[in-house]
Each structure stands twice: as C-alpha cells, then as structure tokens.
Amino acid sequence: MTDSVVTRFAPSPTGFLHIGGARTALFNWLYAKKRGGKMLLRIEDTDRERSTEPAIAAILDGLKWLELDWDDDVIYQFSRAARHREVAEQLLACGKAYRCYATAEELAAMREKARAEGRTRLYDGMWRDRDPGEAPGGMKPTIRLKAPQTGETVIEDQVQGRVVWQNENLDDLVLLRGDGNPTYMLAVVVDDHDMGVTHVIRGDDHLINAARQKQIYDALGWDIPNMSHIPLIHGPDGSKLSKRHGALGVDAYRAMGYLPAALRNYLVRLGWSHGDQEIFSTQEMIDAFDLPAIGRSAARFDFAKLENLNGHYIRHAEDGALVAQFESVLDYVPGGAELKAKLNDTTRAQLLRAMPSLKERAKTLIELISGADFIFADRPLQIEPKASALLTPDTRALIGQLRTALEAVTDWRAETTESAMRNFAEQNNLKLGAVAQPLRVALTGRTTSPGIFDVLAVLGREECLARLGDQAAT
Ligand code: GLU
C-alpha cells in the first residue's frame, strides 16, 4: 500500500497572506489534489509577540477567497507546545540532546570568536559533553541537539536537487529555550511528523532550515518528508519583490478587482510551467502540476501579465457569475458600500443585461464597476466636464427630438431603438454618430460607454426617456 499524500501550508501569522504565501498554498493544494491526498493548514503562532488574531483571520479569509480549501481542522502550533517539550525531553533521555547552561555573555563571546575566525558554526559545544553536575545553580538551561560533528547532511530536494551541508558547519541547535518554550525548528519537525506530512513544499528561504530539521529527524529516527523548496518571487527587474512590484496581501488583489481563478492561474505559472500553456482551468492545473517542473530560478512578478490574464477570465466568465463577483468585491473597494445600497432586483437585472458588453472592456472588476456606473447613476445625472461641454443649446434641442422619436418605440430592445435612431438620422440628414453622442451624454453622463444601443436596452424605456428628459431643452 502506498501512503497517501499529505501536504501542509504553514504560515506564520505575523502579517497578512502575501502573494508568495498564496503561491506556496496553491502549490501544496495542487499537489495534494493531484495525488488524491490532503492539504492541512497549520498556523505557526509560536512567536507570541508577533502573531496576531487579525493576521490569522486574514490568512483564513485569503485562502477561502482563493478557493484553496484545506482538510481537517486548522492546527495551531502554539497549542502543541507540551508535545514539543515532550519530544525534547525524549531526546534528552536518550542522549541525543543535552542541557546547555551557557550564559548570554558566553554565547555572545562564542559568536564573536566564530565570526572573527570566519566559521559559520557559532556554538562551541561547551556543554555538549560536560557533566551536568557542574551546572551553575539557579540557571534555566536550554536543550540543544547533539548534532553530528562530522560527515554530511543531505537533502534530496525535488526542486533544488541534492543539497549537501558539511556537519562541521552546523550548530548544535536549540530545541527548547530556557523558559521551556520550543524553538520553531523543533516545533516544525514534531508537527510535520505528527500530522503525517509526506511532502513539504515551501519557499527556498527555508532551505537551510531543512538541513537543521533533517538532523532532528535523524536524531528521532523519523523519516524526513519529501522536500521541495521553491524559488521566491522577485520584482520584474529581478530585485526583491517590493510593494510597488506586487508584494501585497491577497486582500489587496481582491480589492484591485482580480478574480480568484485568474490569480490562481497567474500564480501557478509563477515559477512552474507546462510547455507553453498559459491558461489553465482548475482541473487542468491539478492534472498537469508536478514538483520537478518547478524552475530553480526566481520567478518575476509582472502586473501587466496578471491584468491581461484577468481580462481573459472576465471575458470568458458567465454573466451571472460576474454579477456575483461584482457584488462581492463591493465590500472591499472605495465607494463600494454606496453602490451596494443601490443593488436591487432592477439594477441587478440591468447589470446582467449589460454584462456581455461590459465584460469585453474590463480587465479588472474595478473597470467593470466603472463601466457599469451609468446603471447606478442618480437622476439628474452628474455630467462629466468633457461630456458637459457637448451639451450646447442645439444639442439639448436635439436630445428633445431624440426623446420624442424614442418615445414611439414600444417594443424596447437594442435593435428597435437602433432602427428608430437610424431612421431619425436619415430623415434629418445626420450621421449616426451625431445622434449617438448626445444620447450617450444624456444617458451616461460620459463621452465613452458600452455600445449606446446596449445602454438603451439595459436601462429600459422608462429610465431612458426620463434621463433624456432631464437634459433636453424644454
Ligand atoms: N511558518 C513559515 C513561514 O511562514 C513556514 C515554515 C514551513 O513551511 O516549514 O515562512
């Protein structure tokens, strides 16, 4: 029987779910789904000072928005501290760990000396083989791993390949602090083991930790999970990802009007490829995803690409689904509450009718909202300055005539209003544009909008006649 795959996403709730974390979660999710396994979620809240409730809430919320569901209950690392202590004691009991009574001053001096001698191993092993009987009274010791001092520690990484460390360069790391709190390094190993994690997929900033963790696994006689350390995301110029380049929380992407499916598609291609395929449905992603296909060099974040992809997803989305996305993003954008208050059966139906034309022009939900402004505008409309300049007395008179011509249309559709307007233009020796532009100004308050006959159809007869009446010369 082969063991089923268990991956985990293990964010530290010291900040919001940032874009790199979201990609790590996605890779873990995809791998678990592909293998019919589970993705677990562990909140690494051992750092009590820097972990916050709002950050935990934002991580859960961000994952839900991205539709990356985890299996089983969320595991909070801090709640497992007693178990971490137990394992440290176990290592102590079998001679794989020892109590260290070095003072802060002694440790500082060791570090200084190691630096001066250009060594990466900082701790000199002063309590490694010393008789605990010599321990100074009244001092709470740390527990350190009795790490091997010769030989190599090797990680066979799915992404990085075989990575080798010389043990002489690695410290006897602290497992339990003087105050009895487990270190992060110990907690991760014990949790991954107890949770039955088979595959660790995380950022390559944790590669060195993998070596340290491997030594703990070895001391415990446990198998190390299969490791994949994925390159971090950099800015478009190859530098560290900055806010300007997209180092933002997932919530910021929601507020910028990206669709979760588009963001997932963008993220999966960030460091992973499958031939030259760019667009992946969720199922295609699951089927094609694999760890060795992740590249070794840093991926570059490209806003323009994300925006184009989002435009693709918007154009191909179902109209009803877009109305739902439109509604849900209103909670996160400036002015959204005001628009939300105007959503009712009528405006929802208008929005749905407008969607085929709106979605052709929008790369984000924000652009979609802006395109749909005309639906929610209160009468009399506020006319944009550029549009207002067109409202000369002649134009206002023309708008009055157009209103009269449209009033005669009873079967109100894009086609019937269009033919009424074409007839009017012909009879009055006007080009269609000379009719369409005043209509647009009066109906939307702008000089650009979706196709004007779509606007007429979306707003409906009564509202159109009223808006035209507002601008017509009396
Ligand atoms: N908590 C760590 C982080 O947020 C991840 C640790 C791990 O994946 O092993 O960077």
Short mmCIF file of C-alpha atoms and ligand atoms in Angstrom, two decimals:
data_model
loop_
_atom_site.label_atom_id
_atom_site.label_comp_id
_atom_site.label_asym_id
_atom_site.label_seq_id
_atom_site.Cartn_x
_atom_site.Cartn_y
_atom_site.Cartn_z
CA MET A 1 0.00 0.00 0.00
CA THR A 2 1.39 3.41 -0.88
CA ASP A 3 0.98 6.16 1.67
CA SER A 4 -1.40 8.84 0.59
CA VAL A 5 -0.04 12.32 0.12
CA VAL A 6 -0.32 14.87 2.91
CA THR A 7 0.90 18.40 2.26
CA ARG A 8 0.59 21.37 4.52
CA PHE A 9 0.59 25.12 4.32
CA ALA A 10 2.22 26.56 7.43
CA PRO A 11 2.02 30.34 7.50
CA SER A 12 3.26 32.44 10.42
CA PRO A 13 0.51 34.89 11.35
CA THR A 14 2.88 37.80 11.72
CA GLY A 15 1.49 39.52 8.65
CA PHE A 16 -1.26 39.06 6.11
CA LEU A 17 -1.32 36.33 3.48
CA HIS A 18 1.09 37.76 0.96
CA ILE A 19 1.32 36.78 -2.65
CA GLY A 20 4.30 34.44 -2.15
CA GLY A 21 2.45 32.62 0.62
CA ALA A 22 -0.59 32.30 -1.61
CA ARG A 23 1.53 30.65 -4.28
CA THR A 24 3.01 28.25 -1.73
CA ALA A 25 -0.51 27.38 -0.58
CA LEU A 26 -1.60 26.84 -4.19
CA PHE A 27 1.31 24.51 -4.94
CA ASN A 28 0.55 22.47 -1.81
CA TRP A 29 -3.12 22.37 -2.68
CA LEU A 30 -2.49 21.31 -6.28
CA TYR A 31 -0.08 18.60 -5.31
CA ALA A 32 -2.46 17.17 -2.73
CA LYS A 33 -5.39 17.30 -5.15
CA LYS A 34 -3.42 15.68 -7.94
CA ARG A 35 -2.47 12.78 -5.71
CA GLY A 36 -5.87 12.43 -4.11
CA GLY A 37 -4.34 13.44 -0.79
CA LYS A 38 -4.90 16.13 1.80
CA MET A 39 -3.63 19.64 2.35
CA LEU A 40 -3.50 20.58 6.02
CA LEU A 41 -3.29 24.07 7.41
CA ARG A 42 -1.02 24.84 10.33
CA ILE A 43 -0.85 28.30 11.80
CA GLU A 44 2.66 28.77 13.17
CA ASP A 45 1.86 31.03 16.05
CA THR A 46 4.72 30.10 18.36
CA ASP A 47 6.08 33.64 18.19
CA ARG A 48 3.57 35.08 20.66
CA GLU A 49 4.71 38.65 20.31
CA ARG A 50 4.43 38.88 16.56
CA SER A 51 1.42 36.61 15.92
CA THR A 52 -1.91 38.42 15.77
CA GLU A 53 -5.57 37.48 15.51
CA PRO A 54 -6.21 39.83 12.55
CA ALA A 55 -3.35 38.18 10.67
CA ILE A 56 -4.85 34.73 11.32
CA ALA A 57 -8.24 35.97 10.13
CA ALA A 58 -6.68 37.47 7.00
CA ILE A 59 -4.87 34.22 6.18
CA LEU A 60 -8.03 32.13 6.51
CA ASP A 61 -10.04 34.69 4.59
CA GLY A 62 -7.43 34.94 1.82
CA LEU A 63 -7.31 31.17 1.37
CA LYS A 64 -11.09 30.96 1.26
CA TRP A 65 -11.28 33.74 -1.30
CA LEU A 66 -8.72 31.93 -3.46
CA GLU A 67 -10.84 28.79 -3.02
CA LEU A 68 -7.88 26.86 -1.62
CA ASP A 69 -9.70 24.74 0.89
CA TRP A 70 -7.74 22.79 3.46
CA ASP A 71 -8.59 19.43 5.00
CA ASP A 72 -9.37 18.75 8.66
CA ASP A 73 -9.26 21.34 11.42
CA VAL A 74 -6.75 24.16 11.42
CA ILE A 75 -3.80 23.25 13.66
CA TYR A 76 -2.39 25.96 15.89
CA GLN A 77 1.25 25.28 16.59
CA PHE A 78 1.33 27.02 19.97
CA SER A 79 -1.34 24.67 21.32
CA ARG A 80 1.07 21.79 20.78
CA ALA A 81 3.88 23.18 22.96
CA ALA A 82 3.54 20.39 25.55
CA ARG A 83 4.11 17.79 22.86
CA HIS A 84 7.15 19.69 21.58
CA ARG A 85 8.57 19.73 25.12
CA GLU A 86 7.91 16.02 25.46
CA VAL A 87 9.96 15.29 22.33
CA ALA A 88 12.81 17.48 23.56
CA GLU A 89 12.81 15.55 26.84
CA GLN A 90 12.77 12.29 24.93
CA LEU A 91 15.90 13.33 23.01
CA LEU A 92 17.50 14.34 26.25
CA ALA A 93 16.68 10.99 27.84
CA CYS A 94 18.28 9.02 25.03
CA GLY A 95 21.41 11.13 24.91
CA LYS A 96 20.63 12.82 21.58
CA ALA A 97 20.31 16.20 23.25
CA TYR A 98 21.87 17.91 26.25
CA ARG A 99 21.28 20.77 28.62
CA CYS A 100 23.27 23.88 27.89
CA TYR A 101 23.96 26.38 30.67
CA ALA A 102 25.92 28.89 28.62
CA THR A 103 25.14 32.45 29.66
CA ALA A 104 24.17 35.19 27.23
CA GLU A 105 27.66 36.70 27.64
CA GLU A 106 29.36 33.39 26.90
CA LEU A 107 27.22 32.89 23.80
CA ALA A 108 27.98 36.41 22.60
CA ALA A 109 31.71 35.79 23.04
CA MET A 110 31.44 32.49 21.11
CA ARG A 111 29.66 34.24 18.26
CA GLU A 112 32.26 36.96 18.19
CA LYS A 113 35.08 34.44 18.06
CA ALA A 114 33.39 32.36 15.35
CA ARG A 115 32.90 35.46 13.23
CA ALA A 116 36.48 36.55 13.67
CA GLU A 117 37.62 33.08 12.58
CA GLY A 118 35.16 33.02 9.68
CA ARG A 119 33.24 29.98 10.97
CA THR A 120 29.51 29.51 10.49
CA ARG A 121 29.18 27.25 13.50
CA LEU A 122 28.62 29.68 16.32
CA TYR A 123 28.24 27.48 19.40
CA ASP A 124 31.48 25.88 20.54
CA GLY A 125 29.88 22.87 22.23
CA MET A 126 30.93 23.90 25.72
CA TRP A 127 28.16 21.90 27.43
CA ARG A 128 27.99 19.10 24.92
CA ASP A 129 29.98 16.59 26.89
CA ARG A 130 30.17 18.31 30.22
CA ASP A 131 28.91 16.72 33.41
CA PRO A 132 25.52 18.32 34.26
CA GLY A 133 26.76 18.19 37.87
CA GLU A 134 28.86 21.20 37.01
CA ALA A 135 25.74 23.20 36.14
CA PRO A 136 25.55 26.59 37.82
CA GLY A 137 22.68 26.84 40.29
CA GLY A 138 19.59 28.90 39.63
CA MET A 139 20.03 28.91 35.89
CA LYS A 140 17.43 27.54 33.47
CA PRO A 141 19.24 25.63 30.74
CA THR A 142 18.33 25.38 27.09
CA ILE A 143 18.14 21.97 25.49
CA ARG A 144 20.39 21.56 22.47
CA LEU A 145 20.53 18.85 19.87
CA LYS A 146 23.71 16.77 19.95
CA ALA A 147 24.22 17.20 16.22
CA PRO A 148 26.75 15.15 14.28
CA GLN A 149 30.10 16.94 14.06
CA THR A 150 31.49 15.14 11.06
CA GLY A 151 30.05 13.90 7.83
CA GLU A 152 27.32 15.49 5.75
CA THR A 153 23.67 16.37 6.00
CA VAL A 154 21.95 15.85 2.67
CA ILE A 155 18.55 16.93 1.39
CA GLU A 156 17.26 15.38 -1.81
CA ASP A 157 15.07 18.24 -2.90
CA GLN A 158 12.52 17.85 -5.71
CA VAL A 159 13.25 21.35 -6.93
CA GLN A 160 16.80 22.13 -5.79
CA GLY A 161 18.23 18.68 -6.40
CA ARG A 162 20.73 17.19 -3.96
CA VAL A 163 21.87 19.77 -1.42
CA VAL A 164 24.76 18.96 0.87
CA TRP A 165 25.96 20.60 4.08
CA GLN A 166 29.12 19.76 5.97
CA ASN A 167 28.10 18.95 9.53
CA GLU A 168 31.13 20.72 10.89
CA ASN A 169 29.48 23.97 9.79
CA LEU A 170 26.17 23.33 11.54
CA ASP A 171 25.42 24.26 15.15
CA ASP A 172 24.05 22.17 17.97
CA LEU A 173 20.74 23.91 17.64
CA VAL A 174 18.50 24.87 20.49
CA LEU A 175 15.36 22.72 20.75
CA LEU A 176 13.89 24.13 23.94
CA ARG A 177 14.55 27.58 25.33
CA GLY A 178 15.40 28.32 28.92
CA ASP A 179 11.79 29.34 29.54
CA GLY A 180 10.62 25.93 28.36
CA ASN A 181 9.32 27.16 25.02
CA PRO A 182 10.11 25.05 21.98
CA THR A 183 12.02 26.59 19.13
CA TYR A 184 10.48 26.93 15.72
CA MET A 185 12.86 24.30 14.35
CA LEU A 186 11.71 21.64 16.80
CA ALA A 187 8.03 22.55 16.51
CA VAL A 188 8.04 22.21 12.71
CA VAL A 189 9.62 18.77 12.79
CA VAL A 190 7.34 17.41 15.51
CA ASP A 191 4.22 18.85 13.90
CA ASP A 192 5.05 17.66 10.39
CA HIS A 193 5.72 14.22 11.79
CA ASP A 194 2.62 14.03 13.96
CA MET A 195 0.42 15.41 11.18
CA GLY A 196 1.67 12.68 8.85
CA VAL A 197 3.02 15.20 6.36
CA THR A 198 4.57 13.39 3.41
CA HIS A 199 5.55 16.42 1.30
CA VAL A 200 6.90 19.77 2.44
CA ILE A 201 6.57 22.44 -0.23
CA ARG A 202 7.73 25.91 0.85
CA GLY A 203 9.87 28.91 -0.07
CA ASP A 204 13.58 28.36 -0.62
CA ASP A 205 14.33 30.78 2.20
CA HIS A 206 13.71 27.69 4.35
CA LEU A 207 16.31 25.51 2.62
CA ILE A 208 18.92 25.95 5.35
CA ASN A 209 16.24 25.08 7.92
CA ALA A 210 15.71 21.83 6.05
CA ALA A 211 19.27 20.83 6.92
CA ARG A 212 18.73 21.62 10.59
CA GLN A 213 15.39 19.85 10.60
CA LYS A 214 16.94 16.82 8.94
CA GLN A 215 19.32 16.50 11.89
CA ILE A 216 16.34 16.49 14.27
CA TYR A 217 14.55 13.86 12.17
CA ASP A 218 17.67 11.73 12.22
CA ALA A 219 18.06 12.04 15.98
CA LEU A 220 14.46 10.94 16.43
CA GLY A 221 14.76 8.11 13.94
CA TRP A 222 11.90 9.58 11.92
CA ASP A 223 11.74 9.76 8.12
CA ILE A 224 12.03 13.23 6.69
CA PRO A 225 9.18 14.21 4.35
CA ASN A 226 9.82 14.68 0.68
CA MET A 227 11.19 18.24 0.31
CA SER A 228 10.55 20.93 -2.32
CA HIS A 229 11.94 24.41 -1.82
CA ILE A 230 10.51 26.77 -4.37
CA PRO A 231 12.33 29.92 -5.51
CA LEU A 232 10.95 33.16 -4.17
CA ILE A 233 9.07 35.67 -6.26
CA HIS A 234 11.07 38.69 -7.40
CA GLY A 235 10.13 42.00 -8.98
CA PRO A 236 10.07 42.42 -12.77
CA ASP A 237 13.66 43.71 -12.68
CA GLY A 238 14.89 40.71 -10.73
CA SER A 239 15.19 42.59 -7.43
CA LYS A 240 13.48 41.61 -4.20
CA LEU A 241 9.71 41.94 -4.55
CA SER A 242 8.64 45.36 -3.31
CA LYS A 243 5.15 46.69 -2.61
CA ARG A 244 5.21 48.56 -5.89
CA HIS A 245 6.03 45.32 -7.67
CA GLY A 246 3.21 43.37 -6.09
CA ALA A 247 4.45 42.29 -2.63
CA LEU A 248 0.98 42.80 -1.29
CA GLY A 249 -1.52 40.84 0.71
CA VAL A 250 -4.02 38.71 -1.17
CA ASP A 251 -6.71 41.09 0.12
CA ALA A 252 -5.10 43.86 -1.96
CA TYR A 253 -5.51 41.78 -5.10
CA ARG A 254 -9.14 41.23 -4.28
CA ALA A 255 -9.59 44.98 -3.82
CA MET A 256 -7.86 45.62 -7.15
CA GLY A 257 -10.58 43.59 -8.83
CA TYR A 258 -8.81 40.36 -9.72
CA LEU A 259 -10.81 37.16 -9.94
CA PRO A 260 -9.65 34.30 -7.74
CA ALA A 261 -9.44 31.95 -10.73
CA ALA A 262 -7.29 34.45 -12.64
CA LEU A 263 -4.98 34.97 -9.68
CA ARG A 264 -4.61 31.21 -9.23
CA ASN A 265 -3.81 30.84 -12.90
CA TYR A 266 -1.28 33.65 -12.68
CA LEU A 267 0.33 32.22 -9.55
CA VAL A 268 0.64 28.70 -10.88
CA ARG A 269 2.67 29.97 -13.80
CA LEU A 270 4.95 31.89 -11.48
CA GLY A 271 7.86 29.50 -11.30
CA TRP A 272 6.13 26.48 -12.78
CA SER A 273 5.49 25.73 -16.42
CA HIS A 274 3.85 23.12 -18.57
CA GLY A 275 5.04 23.53 -22.15
CA ASP A 276 3.94 26.95 -23.25
CA GLN A 277 0.41 26.67 -21.92
CA GLU A 278 -0.68 29.88 -20.19
CA ILE A 279 -4.35 29.32 -19.42
CA PHE A 280 -5.32 26.51 -17.10
CA SER A 281 -8.70 25.52 -15.77
CA THR A 282 -8.52 24.32 -12.19
CA GLN A 283 -8.75 20.71 -13.31
CA GLU A 284 -6.05 21.17 -15.95
CA MET A 285 -3.82 22.70 -13.31
CA ILE A 286 -4.36 19.78 -10.97
CA ASP A 287 -3.70 17.27 -13.73
CA ALA A 288 -0.55 18.93 -15.05
CA PHE A 289 1.08 20.13 -11.83
CA ASP A 290 4.21 18.42 -10.64
CA LEU A 291 7.11 19.33 -8.40
CA PRO A 292 10.13 18.63 -10.63
CA ALA A 293 8.70 21.04 -13.24
CA ILE A 294 9.16 23.96 -10.86
CA GLY A 295 12.09 26.08 -12.06
CA ARG A 296 15.12 26.80 -9.92
CA SER A 297 15.44 30.48 -10.65
CA ALA A 298 13.34 33.20 -9.05
CA ALA A 299 10.05 33.93 -10.76
CA ARG A 300 9.37 37.53 -11.79
CA PHE A 301 6.15 39.22 -10.91
CA ASP A 302 4.51 41.03 -13.82
CA PHE A 303 1.40 43.10 -13.16
CA ALA A 304 0.64 43.59 -16.87
CA LYS A 305 0.51 39.84 -17.38
CA LEU A 306 -1.77 39.37 -14.39
CA GLU A 307 -4.05 42.08 -15.72
CA ASN A 308 -4.25 40.52 -19.17
CA LEU A 309 -4.99 37.14 -17.69
CA ASN A 310 -7.68 38.68 -15.52
CA GLY A 311 -9.20 40.32 -18.61
CA HIS A 312 -9.30 36.90 -20.25
CA TYR A 313 -11.07 35.38 -17.24
CA ILE A 314 -13.57 38.24 -17.13
CA ARG A 315 -14.37 37.95 -20.84
CA HIS A 316 -14.92 34.22 -20.52
CA ALA A 317 -16.84 34.30 -17.27
CA GLU A 318 -20.51 33.59 -17.20
CA ASP A 319 -22.58 36.80 -16.90
CA GLY A 320 -24.40 35.69 -13.76
CA ALA A 321 -21.12 34.70 -12.10
CA LEU A 322 -19.71 38.14 -12.88
CA VAL A 323 -22.70 39.83 -11.29
CA ALA A 324 -21.96 37.79 -8.15
CA GLN A 325 -18.26 38.78 -8.26
CA PHE A 326 -19.27 42.38 -8.83
CA GLU A 327 -21.41 42.27 -5.71
CA SER A 328 -18.86 40.60 -3.52
CA VAL A 329 -15.98 42.91 -4.41
CA LEU A 330 -18.06 45.93 -3.36
CA ASP A 331 -17.19 45.15 0.26
CA TYR A 332 -13.54 45.81 -0.48
CA VAL A 333 -13.41 48.82 -2.79
CA PRO A 334 -13.74 52.54 -2.04
CA GLY A 335 -17.30 53.68 -2.63
CA GLY A 336 -18.46 50.06 -2.73
CA ALA A 337 -20.96 50.43 0.10
CA GLU A 338 -22.72 53.23 -1.74
CA LEU A 339 -23.09 51.11 -4.85
CA LYS A 340 -24.16 48.12 -2.82
CA ALA A 341 -27.01 50.12 -1.36
CA LYS A 342 -28.27 50.64 -4.91
CA LEU A 343 -28.33 46.97 -5.79
CA ASN A 344 -31.87 45.72 -6.09
CA ASP A 345 -33.75 43.44 -8.45
CA THR A 346 -33.95 46.14 -11.11
CA THR A 347 -30.31 47.17 -11.05
CA ARG A 348 -29.19 43.55 -10.80
CA ALA A 349 -31.22 42.71 -13.90
CA GLN A 350 -29.77 45.76 -15.67
CA LEU A 351 -26.27 44.70 -14.69
CA LEU A 352 -26.88 41.22 -16.04
CA ARG A 353 -28.15 42.65 -19.33
CA ALA A 354 -25.13 44.95 -19.56
CA MET A 355 -22.59 42.24 -18.77
CA PRO A 356 -21.95 40.92 -22.31
CA SER A 357 -20.86 44.37 -23.37
CA LEU A 358 -19.21 45.44 -20.09
CA LYS A 359 -17.02 42.38 -19.83
CA GLU A 360 -15.48 42.95 -23.24
CA ARG A 361 -13.93 46.18 -21.99
CA ALA A 362 -12.82 45.36 -18.47
CA LYS A 363 -9.54 43.87 -17.31
CA THR A 364 -10.50 44.08 -13.64
CA LEU A 365 -13.71 44.17 -11.63
CA ILE A 366 -12.87 47.80 -10.86
CA GLU A 367 -13.06 48.61 -14.56
CA LEU A 368 -16.26 46.62 -14.72
CA ILE A 369 -17.72 48.68 -11.89
CA SER A 370 -16.65 51.88 -13.55
CA GLY A 371 -18.21 50.75 -16.86
CA ALA A 372 -21.46 49.96 -15.03
CA ASP A 373 -21.60 53.37 -13.35
CA PHE A 374 -24.33 54.56 -15.67
CA ILE A 375 -26.72 51.95 -14.31
CA PHE A 376 -26.41 53.26 -10.78
CA ALA A 377 -26.27 56.97 -11.55
CA ASP A 378 -28.96 59.05 -9.83
CA ARG A 379 -31.11 61.41 -11.85
CA PRO A 380 -30.46 64.06 -12.85
CA LEU A 381 -27.10 62.67 -13.88
CA GLN A 382 -23.87 64.36 -12.97
CA ILE A 383 -22.32 65.08 -16.33
CA GLU A 384 -18.53 64.77 -16.66
CA PRO A 385 -16.91 68.06 -17.72
CA LYS A 386 -15.84 66.66 -21.10
CA ALA A 387 -19.38 65.48 -21.74
CA SER A 388 -20.89 68.64 -20.37
CA ALA A 389 -19.02 70.69 -22.98
CA LEU A 390 -21.05 68.90 -25.64
CA LEU A 391 -24.38 69.97 -24.15
CA THR A 392 -24.91 73.11 -26.21
CA PRO A 393 -28.42 74.55 -26.63
CA ASP A 394 -28.55 72.90 -30.08
CA THR A 395 -27.63 69.53 -28.64
CA ARG A 396 -30.21 69.89 -25.90
CA ALA A 397 -32.83 70.62 -28.55
CA LEU A 398 -31.70 67.56 -30.49
CA ILE A 399 -31.96 65.44 -27.34
CA GLY A 400 -35.57 66.56 -27.03
CA GLN A 401 -36.27 65.38 -30.58
CA LEU A 402 -34.50 62.10 -29.99
CA ARG A 403 -36.62 61.57 -26.93
CA THR A 404 -39.77 62.08 -28.93
CA ALA A 405 -38.58 59.62 -31.58
CA LEU A 406 -37.73 57.02 -28.94
CA GLU A 407 -40.99 57.52 -27.13
CA ALA A 408 -42.69 55.98 -30.15
CA VAL A 409 -40.77 52.72 -29.65
CA THR A 410 -42.91 50.34 -27.66
CA ASP A 411 -41.08 47.03 -28.13
CA TRP A 412 -37.93 48.32 -26.41
CA ARG A 413 -34.79 46.44 -27.45
CA ALA A 414 -31.31 47.32 -28.74
CA GLU A 415 -32.46 46.51 -32.32
CA THR A 416 -35.70 48.51 -32.23
CA THR A 417 -34.14 51.57 -30.63
CA GLU A 418 -31.29 51.38 -33.11
CA SER A 419 -33.61 51.35 -36.10
CA ALA A 420 -35.58 54.28 -34.64
CA MET A 421 -32.37 56.25 -34.30
CA ARG A 422 -31.15 55.30 -37.78
CA ASN A 423 -34.45 56.46 -39.25
CA PHE A 424 -34.24 59.70 -37.33
CA ALA A 425 -30.67 60.32 -38.54
CA GLU A 426 -31.62 59.62 -42.15
CA GLN A 427 -34.66 61.85 -42.08
CA ASN A 428 -32.68 64.69 -40.56
CA ASN A 429 -29.61 64.24 -42.69
CA LEU A 430 -27.43 63.41 -39.74
CA LYS A 431 -24.74 60.82 -39.33
CA LEU A 432 -25.48 58.13 -36.77
CA GLY A 433 -22.59 59.42 -34.62
CA ALA A 434 -24.22 62.84 -34.39
CA VAL A 435 -27.20 61.11 -32.79
CA ALA A 436 -25.32 58.58 -30.70
CA GLN A 437 -23.04 61.01 -28.90
CA PRO A 438 -25.76 63.29 -27.46
CA LEU A 439 -27.66 60.15 -26.43
CA ARG A 440 -24.58 58.84 -24.66
CA VAL A 441 -24.01 62.09 -22.80
CA ALA A 442 -27.62 62.28 -21.65
CA LEU A 443 -27.89 58.62 -20.68
CA THR A 444 -24.47 58.02 -19.09
CA GLY A 445 -23.06 61.48 -18.34
CA ARG A 446 -19.90 60.45 -20.20
CA THR A 447 -18.36 60.53 -23.64
CA THR A 448 -17.48 56.84 -23.54
CA SER A 449 -19.70 53.93 -22.59
CA PRO A 450 -20.69 50.49 -23.81
CA GLY A 451 -22.46 50.49 -27.19
CA ILE A 452 -25.21 53.08 -26.97
CA PHE A 453 -28.00 50.74 -28.06
CA ASP A 454 -26.91 48.30 -25.38
CA VAL A 455 -27.12 51.18 -22.92
CA LEU A 456 -30.66 51.92 -24.09
CA ALA A 457 -31.65 48.29 -23.73
CA VAL A 458 -30.01 47.91 -20.33
CA LEU A 459 -31.60 50.98 -18.79
CA GLY A 460 -35.05 50.28 -20.20
CA ARG A 461 -37.58 52.59 -21.78
CA GLU A 462 -38.80 54.49 -18.77
CA GLU A 463 -35.40 55.34 -17.34
CA CYS A 464 -34.04 56.35 -20.77
CA LEU A 465 -36.93 58.68 -21.50
CA ALA A 466 -36.55 60.23 -18.04
CA ARG A 467 -32.80 60.77 -18.41
CA LEU A 468 -33.25 62.24 -21.88
CA GLY A 469 -35.97 64.49 -20.48
CA ASP A 470 -33.53 65.74 -17.82
CA GLN A 471 -31.08 67.01 -20.45
CA ALA A 472 -33.49 68.07 -23.21
CA ALA A 473 -34.16 71.75 -23.83
CA THR A 474 -37.67 72.50 -22.71
N1 GLU B 1 5.97 29.45 9.02
C1 GLU B 1 6.93 29.51 7.97
C2 GLU B 1 6.68 30.76 7.13
O1 GLU B 1 5.61 31.34 7.21
C3 GLU B 1 6.86 28.31 7.05
C4 GLU B 1 7.50 27.14 7.67
C5 GLU B 1 7.45 25.90 6.84
O2 GLU B 1 6.77 25.86 5.80
O3 GLU B 1 8.10 24.95 7.22
O4 GLU B 1 7.55 31.18 6.42
#
